[in-house]
Coordinates of C-alpha atoms and ligand atoms in Angstrom, one line a residue:
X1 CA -2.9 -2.9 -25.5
X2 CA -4.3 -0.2 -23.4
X3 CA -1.3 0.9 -21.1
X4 CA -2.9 3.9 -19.0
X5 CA -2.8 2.3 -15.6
X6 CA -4.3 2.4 -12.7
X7 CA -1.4 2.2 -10.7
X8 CA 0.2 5.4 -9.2
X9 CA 3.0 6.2 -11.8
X10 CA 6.2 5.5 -10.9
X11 CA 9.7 6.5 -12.7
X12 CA 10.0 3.0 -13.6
X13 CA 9.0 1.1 -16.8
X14 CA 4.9 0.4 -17.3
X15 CA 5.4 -2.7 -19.8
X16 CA 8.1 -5.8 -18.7
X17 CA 11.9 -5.2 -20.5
X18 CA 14.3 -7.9 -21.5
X19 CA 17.2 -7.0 -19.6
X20 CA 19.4 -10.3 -20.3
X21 CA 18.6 -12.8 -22.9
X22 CA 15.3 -14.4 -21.6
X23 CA 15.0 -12.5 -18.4
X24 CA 12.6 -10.1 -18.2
X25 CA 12.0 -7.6 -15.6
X26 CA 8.6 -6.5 -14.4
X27 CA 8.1 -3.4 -12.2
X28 CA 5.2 -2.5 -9.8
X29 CA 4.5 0.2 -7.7
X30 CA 4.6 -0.2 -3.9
X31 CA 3.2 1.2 -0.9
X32 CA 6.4 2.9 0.4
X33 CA 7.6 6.4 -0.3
X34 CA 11.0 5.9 -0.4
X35 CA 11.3 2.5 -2.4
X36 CA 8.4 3.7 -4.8
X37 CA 8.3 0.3 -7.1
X38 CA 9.9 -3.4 -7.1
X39 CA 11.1 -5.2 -10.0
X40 CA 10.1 -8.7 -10.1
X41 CA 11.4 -11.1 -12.7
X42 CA 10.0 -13.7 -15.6
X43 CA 12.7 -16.3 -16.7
X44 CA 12.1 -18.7 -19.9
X45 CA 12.4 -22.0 -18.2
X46 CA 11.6 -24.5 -21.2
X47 CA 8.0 -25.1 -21.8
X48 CA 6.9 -22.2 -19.4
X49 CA 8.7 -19.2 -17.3
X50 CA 9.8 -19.0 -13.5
X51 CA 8.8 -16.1 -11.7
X52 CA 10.9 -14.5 -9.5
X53 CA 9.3 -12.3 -6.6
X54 CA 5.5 -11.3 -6.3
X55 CA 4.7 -7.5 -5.4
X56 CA 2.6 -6.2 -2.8
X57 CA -0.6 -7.8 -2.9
X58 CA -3.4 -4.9 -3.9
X59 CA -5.3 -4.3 -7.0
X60 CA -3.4 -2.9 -9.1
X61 CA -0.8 -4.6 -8.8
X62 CA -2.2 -7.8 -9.9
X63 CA -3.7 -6.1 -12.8
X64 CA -0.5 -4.8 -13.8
X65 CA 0.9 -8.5 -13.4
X66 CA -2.0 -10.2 -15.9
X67 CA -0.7 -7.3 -18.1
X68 CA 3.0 -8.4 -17.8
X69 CA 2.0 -12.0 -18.1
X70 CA -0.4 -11.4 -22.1
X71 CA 3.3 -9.3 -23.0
X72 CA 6.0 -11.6 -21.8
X73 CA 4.9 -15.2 -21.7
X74 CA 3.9 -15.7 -25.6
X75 CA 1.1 -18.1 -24.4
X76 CA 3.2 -20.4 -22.1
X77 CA 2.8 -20.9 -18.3
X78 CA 4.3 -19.7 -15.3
X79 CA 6.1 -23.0 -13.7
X80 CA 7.6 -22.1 -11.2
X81 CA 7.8 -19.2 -8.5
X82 CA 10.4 -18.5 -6.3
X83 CA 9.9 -15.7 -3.7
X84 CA 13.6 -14.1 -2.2
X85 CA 11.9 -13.1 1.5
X86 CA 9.3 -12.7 3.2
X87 CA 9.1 -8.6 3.2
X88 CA 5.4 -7.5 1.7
X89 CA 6.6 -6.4 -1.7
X90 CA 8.5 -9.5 -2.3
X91 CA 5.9 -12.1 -1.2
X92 CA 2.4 -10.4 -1.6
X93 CA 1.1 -11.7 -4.3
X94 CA 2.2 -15.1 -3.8
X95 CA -1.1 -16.7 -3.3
X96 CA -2.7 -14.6 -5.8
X97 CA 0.4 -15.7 -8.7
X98 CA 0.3 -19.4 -7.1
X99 CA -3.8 -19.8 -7.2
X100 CA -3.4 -18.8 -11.1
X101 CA -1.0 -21.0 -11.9
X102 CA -1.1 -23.9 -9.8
X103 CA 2.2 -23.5 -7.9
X104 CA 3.3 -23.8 -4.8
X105 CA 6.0 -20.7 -4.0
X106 CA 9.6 -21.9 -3.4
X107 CA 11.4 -20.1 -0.3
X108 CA 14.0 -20.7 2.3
X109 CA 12.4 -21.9 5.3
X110 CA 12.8 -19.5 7.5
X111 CA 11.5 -16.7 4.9
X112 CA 7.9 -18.9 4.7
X113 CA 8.3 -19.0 8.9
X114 CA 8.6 -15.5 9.4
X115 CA 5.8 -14.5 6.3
X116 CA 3.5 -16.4 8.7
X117 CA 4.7 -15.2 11.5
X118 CA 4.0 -11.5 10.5
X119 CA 0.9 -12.2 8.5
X120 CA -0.4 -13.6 12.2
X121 CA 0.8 -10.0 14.1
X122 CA 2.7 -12.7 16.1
X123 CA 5.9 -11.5 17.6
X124 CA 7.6 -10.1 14.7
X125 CA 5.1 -7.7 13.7
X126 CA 3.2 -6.5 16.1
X127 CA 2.4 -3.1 16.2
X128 CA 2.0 -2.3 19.5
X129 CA 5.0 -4.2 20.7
X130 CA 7.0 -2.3 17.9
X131 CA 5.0 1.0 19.7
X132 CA 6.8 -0.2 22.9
X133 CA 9.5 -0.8 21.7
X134 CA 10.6 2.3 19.9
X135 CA 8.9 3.9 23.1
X136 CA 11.5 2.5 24.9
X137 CA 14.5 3.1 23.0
X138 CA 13.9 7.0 22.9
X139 CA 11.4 7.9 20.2
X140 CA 9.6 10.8 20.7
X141 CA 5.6 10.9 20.9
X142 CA 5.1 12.4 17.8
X143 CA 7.2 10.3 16.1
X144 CA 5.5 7.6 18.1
X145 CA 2.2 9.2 16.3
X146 CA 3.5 9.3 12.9
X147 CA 4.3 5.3 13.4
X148 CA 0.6 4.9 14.4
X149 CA -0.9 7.3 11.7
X150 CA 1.5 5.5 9.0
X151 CA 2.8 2.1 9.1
X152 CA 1.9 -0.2 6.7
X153 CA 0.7 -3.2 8.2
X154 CA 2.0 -6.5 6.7
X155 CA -1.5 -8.1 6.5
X156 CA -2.8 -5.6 4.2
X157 CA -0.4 -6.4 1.6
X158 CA 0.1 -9.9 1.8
X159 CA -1.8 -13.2 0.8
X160 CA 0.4 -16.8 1.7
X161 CA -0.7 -20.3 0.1
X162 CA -1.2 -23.1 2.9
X163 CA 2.3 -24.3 2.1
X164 CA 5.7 -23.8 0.9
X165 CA 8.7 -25.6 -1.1
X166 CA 12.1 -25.6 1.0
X167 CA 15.2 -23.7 -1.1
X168 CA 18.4 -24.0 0.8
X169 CA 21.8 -21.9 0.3
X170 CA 24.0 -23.6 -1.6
X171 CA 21.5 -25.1 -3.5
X172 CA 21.7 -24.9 -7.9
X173 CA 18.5 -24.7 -9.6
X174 CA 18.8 -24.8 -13.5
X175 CA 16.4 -22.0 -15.0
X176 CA 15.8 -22.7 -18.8
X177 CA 19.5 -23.6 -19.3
X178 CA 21.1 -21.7 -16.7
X179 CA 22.5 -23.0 -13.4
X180 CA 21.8 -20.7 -10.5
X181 CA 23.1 -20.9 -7.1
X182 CA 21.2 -19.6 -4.4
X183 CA 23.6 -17.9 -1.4
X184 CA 21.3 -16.6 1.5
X185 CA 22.1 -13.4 3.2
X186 CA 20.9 -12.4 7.1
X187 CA 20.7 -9.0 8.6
X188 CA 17.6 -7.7 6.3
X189 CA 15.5 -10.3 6.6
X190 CA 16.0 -14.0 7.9
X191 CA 17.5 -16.1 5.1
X192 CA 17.0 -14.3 1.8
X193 CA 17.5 -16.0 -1.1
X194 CA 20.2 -14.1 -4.1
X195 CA 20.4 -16.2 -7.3
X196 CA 23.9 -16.2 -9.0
X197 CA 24.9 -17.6 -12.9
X198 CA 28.4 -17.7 -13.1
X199 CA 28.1 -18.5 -16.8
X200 CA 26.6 -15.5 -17.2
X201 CA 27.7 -13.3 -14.8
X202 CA 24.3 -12.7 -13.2
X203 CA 23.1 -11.8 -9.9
X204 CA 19.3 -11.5 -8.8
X205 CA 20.3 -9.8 -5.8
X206 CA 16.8 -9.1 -3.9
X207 CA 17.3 -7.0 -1.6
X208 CA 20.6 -7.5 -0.6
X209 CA 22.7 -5.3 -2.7
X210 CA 20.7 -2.4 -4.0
X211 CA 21.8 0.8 -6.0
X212 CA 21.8 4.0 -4.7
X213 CA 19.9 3.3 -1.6
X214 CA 21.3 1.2 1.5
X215 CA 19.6 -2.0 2.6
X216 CA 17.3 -2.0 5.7
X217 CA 19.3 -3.9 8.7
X218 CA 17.4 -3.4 11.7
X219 CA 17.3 -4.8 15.3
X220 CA 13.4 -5.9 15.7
X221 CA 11.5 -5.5 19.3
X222 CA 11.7 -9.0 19.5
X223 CA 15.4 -9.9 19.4
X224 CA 16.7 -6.4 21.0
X225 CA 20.3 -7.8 21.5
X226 CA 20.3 -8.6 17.9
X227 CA 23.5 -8.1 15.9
X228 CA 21.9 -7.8 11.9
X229 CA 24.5 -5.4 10.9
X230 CA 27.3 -8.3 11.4
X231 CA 25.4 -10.6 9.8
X232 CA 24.8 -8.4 7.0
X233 CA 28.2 -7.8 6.6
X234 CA 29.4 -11.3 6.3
X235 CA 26.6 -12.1 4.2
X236 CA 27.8 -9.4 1.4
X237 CA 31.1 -11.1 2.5
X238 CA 29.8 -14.5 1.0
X239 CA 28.1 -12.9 -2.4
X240 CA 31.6 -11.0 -2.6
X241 CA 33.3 -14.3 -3.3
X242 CA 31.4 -15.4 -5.7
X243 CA 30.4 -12.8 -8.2
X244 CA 33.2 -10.6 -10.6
X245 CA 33.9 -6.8 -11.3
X246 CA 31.5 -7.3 -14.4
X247 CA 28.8 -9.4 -12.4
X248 CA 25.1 -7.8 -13.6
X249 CA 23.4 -7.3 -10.9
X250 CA 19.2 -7.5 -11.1
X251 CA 18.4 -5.8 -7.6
X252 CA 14.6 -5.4 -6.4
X253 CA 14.5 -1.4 -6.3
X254 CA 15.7 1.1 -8.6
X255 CA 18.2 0.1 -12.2
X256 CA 20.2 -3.2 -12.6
X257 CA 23.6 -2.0 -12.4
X258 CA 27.1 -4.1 -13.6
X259 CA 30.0 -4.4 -11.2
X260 CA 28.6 -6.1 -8.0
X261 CA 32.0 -5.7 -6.0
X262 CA 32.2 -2.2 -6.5
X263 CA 29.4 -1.5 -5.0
X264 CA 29.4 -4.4 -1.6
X265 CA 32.6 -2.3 -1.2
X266 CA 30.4 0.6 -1.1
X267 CA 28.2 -0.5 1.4
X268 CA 30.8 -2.0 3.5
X269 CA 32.1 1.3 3.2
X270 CA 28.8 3.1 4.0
X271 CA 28.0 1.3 7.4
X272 CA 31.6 1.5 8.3
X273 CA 31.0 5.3 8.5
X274 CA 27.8 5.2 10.1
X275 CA 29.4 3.2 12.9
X276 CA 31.6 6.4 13.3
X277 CA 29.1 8.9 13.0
X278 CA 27.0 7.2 15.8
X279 CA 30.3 7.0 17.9
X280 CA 30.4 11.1 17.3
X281 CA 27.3 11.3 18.1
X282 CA 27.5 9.7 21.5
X283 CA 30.8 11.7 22.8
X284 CA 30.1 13.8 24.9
X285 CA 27.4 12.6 26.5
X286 CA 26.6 10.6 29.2
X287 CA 24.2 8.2 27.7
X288 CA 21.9 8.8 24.5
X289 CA 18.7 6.6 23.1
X290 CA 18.6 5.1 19.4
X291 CA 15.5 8.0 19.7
X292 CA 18.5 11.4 20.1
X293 CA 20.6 10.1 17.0
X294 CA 17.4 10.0 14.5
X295 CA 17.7 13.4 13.6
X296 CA 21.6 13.8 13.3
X297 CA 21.4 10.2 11.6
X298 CA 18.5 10.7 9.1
X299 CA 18.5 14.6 8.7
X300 CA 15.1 14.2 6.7
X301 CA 11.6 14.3 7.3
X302 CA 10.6 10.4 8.2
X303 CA 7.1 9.0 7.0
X304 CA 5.4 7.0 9.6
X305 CA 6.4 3.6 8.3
X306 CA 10.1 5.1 8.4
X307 CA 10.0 5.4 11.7
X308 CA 10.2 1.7 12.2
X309 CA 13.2 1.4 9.8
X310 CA 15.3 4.6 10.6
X311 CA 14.8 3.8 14.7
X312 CA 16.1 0.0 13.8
X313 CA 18.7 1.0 11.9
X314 CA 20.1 3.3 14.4
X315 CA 19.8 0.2 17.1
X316 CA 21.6 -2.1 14.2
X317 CA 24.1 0.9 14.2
X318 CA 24.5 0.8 18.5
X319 CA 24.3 -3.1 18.6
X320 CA 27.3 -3.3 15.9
X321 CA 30.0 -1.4 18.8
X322 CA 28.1 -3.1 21.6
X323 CA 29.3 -6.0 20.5
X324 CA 32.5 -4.2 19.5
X325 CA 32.9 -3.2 22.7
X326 CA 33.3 0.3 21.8
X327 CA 29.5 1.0 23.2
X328 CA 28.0 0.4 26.7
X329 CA 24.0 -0.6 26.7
X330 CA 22.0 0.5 29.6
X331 CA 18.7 -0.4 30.6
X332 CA 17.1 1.3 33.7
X333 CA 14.2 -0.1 35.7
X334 CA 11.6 1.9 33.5
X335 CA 12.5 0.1 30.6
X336 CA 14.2 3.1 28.7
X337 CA 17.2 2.1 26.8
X338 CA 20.4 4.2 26.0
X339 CA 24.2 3.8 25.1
X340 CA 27.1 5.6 26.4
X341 CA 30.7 5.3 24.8
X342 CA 33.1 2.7 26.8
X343 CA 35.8 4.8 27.6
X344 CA 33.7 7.5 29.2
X345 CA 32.9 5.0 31.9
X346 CA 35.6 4.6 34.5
Ligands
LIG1 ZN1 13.2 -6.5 1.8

């Protein structure tokens, strides 16, 4: 089989790999500079495979898919696809993968809400309100620019069938032999589905526990009083009680790694430090926007889509010790937001 591709390359594998007995992982690029490709998954599921996860819906991608299918499936069908949430390179493709194989994509429900909610540019993804918003908390115009000049727009990688079938934490689907138990997680998206095999120690983790890189957990323009970073906590919480120091984990971006406690402690770990440097950051001062910490915060060059998730994050950051109590919010008549430390106000 010819393998020269016309996707960009990518560090990651070109042909699918067998990473546990009958799992197989398939990698495709994505739009995104920093997360560079996303590993979707094939399952033997009796007479046919389940699909895990979809790509970003372009060109290439589904070429490189068709490829993935002629290598992995030995002539059998897909049967099933489940999509983890509702972020572009999770769920592009689904109409393309369901149209092929006459499916209809299995998500929570709040994951197939917000994909049509952002595929619509209703509230959660509109790009002028995000504009404003950013505006508003501090962000420069240049960076304001970059966001223009930059974003990826969810509607230009996505395709949705007209309907949906509900999963629902807590929930076991059996996967050619295998029980899986789907725990959802908040703070990065809505409801995200993880898959865990206890018999086999397994986690197909999304995007909730990654390697090397941190989870986006960001406070959106339309819920500014959001607290994601809580409710990313406690949802690492939940997967921390289920799975062992040997669980392998299968996460979206970058290499499936073993030992999925180690590294929630990690991340606890990480945020809990952030939360400190953003309290250093703000002494001192009288009152700061999520805009001021960016460059102490990020100390690289952001990408236009970036903007949206390094300006979140540092709001995710600020909500946390609002709702701490550790932070004051204030929010003058113009609209501009900023945060002062509690005990500097008398
Ligand atoms: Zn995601």
């Amino acid at each position: 089989m010819n393998t020269s591709t016309t996707a960009p390359a990518t560090p990651d594998q070109t042909h699918p790999v067998e990473v546990a007995p009958g799992i197989f992982r398939i990698t495709v690029p994505v739009p995104f500079r920093s997360l560079r490709a996303v590993n979707l998954w094939l399952l033997e599921d009796g007479d046919g495979f389940t699909m895990i996860d979809c790509g970003f819906s372009d060109d290439p991608t589904k070429l490189r898919l068709e490829r993935a299918w002629s290598e992995v499936l030995g002539g059998k069908p897909v049967t099933r696809l489940i999509v983890t949430h509702f972020h572009p390179d999770h769920v592009g493709n689904c109409h393309f993968i369901c149209n092929r194989w006459g499916l209809r994509p299995h998500m929570t429900q709040l994951e197939w809400m917000a994909a049509n909610v952002a595929l619509k540019s209703l509230y959660s993804d509109d790009y002028e309100l995000r504009a404003e918003f950013w505006t508003r908390n501090g962000a420069s115009p240049q960076l304001i620019d970059l966001y223009r000049s930059e974003t990826v727009l969810y509607d230009s990688g996505v395709e949705l069938t007209d309907d949906f079938q509900r999963i629902n934490s807590g929930e076991t689907i059996t996967i050619g032999g295998r029980d899986w138990l789907i725990t959802t997680g908040q703070g990065h998206s809505p409801d995200l589905a993880t898959l865990y095999n206890a018999r086999d120690d397994i986690l197909i983790a999304g995007d909730q526990i990654l390697p090397k890189i941190t989870t986006n957990v960001s406070v959106w323009p339309w819920e500014p009083l959001a607290d994601p970073l809580r409710e990313f906590i406690e949802s690492l919480d939940r997967l921390d009680a289920i799975v062992t120091e040997q669980t392998f984990v299968l996460p979206s971006h970058r290499e499936p790694f073993h030992n999925a406690k180690a590294r929630i402690a990690e991340l606890k770990h990480h945020h809990e430090e952030r939360l400190e440097e953003v309290i250093a950051l703000l002494e001192g001062h009288e009152a700061r926007t999520a805009g001021d910490l960016l460059e102490p915060l990020f100390k690289r060059e952001l990408d236009g889509h970036q903007v949206n998730f390094a300006m979140g994050e540092a709001l995710a950051h600020l909500n946390r010790l609002v709702f701490e109590g550790t932070v004051l919010r204030h929010e003058d008549d113009s609209g501009l937001i900023r945060f002062s430390l509690a005990s500097t106000k008398h």
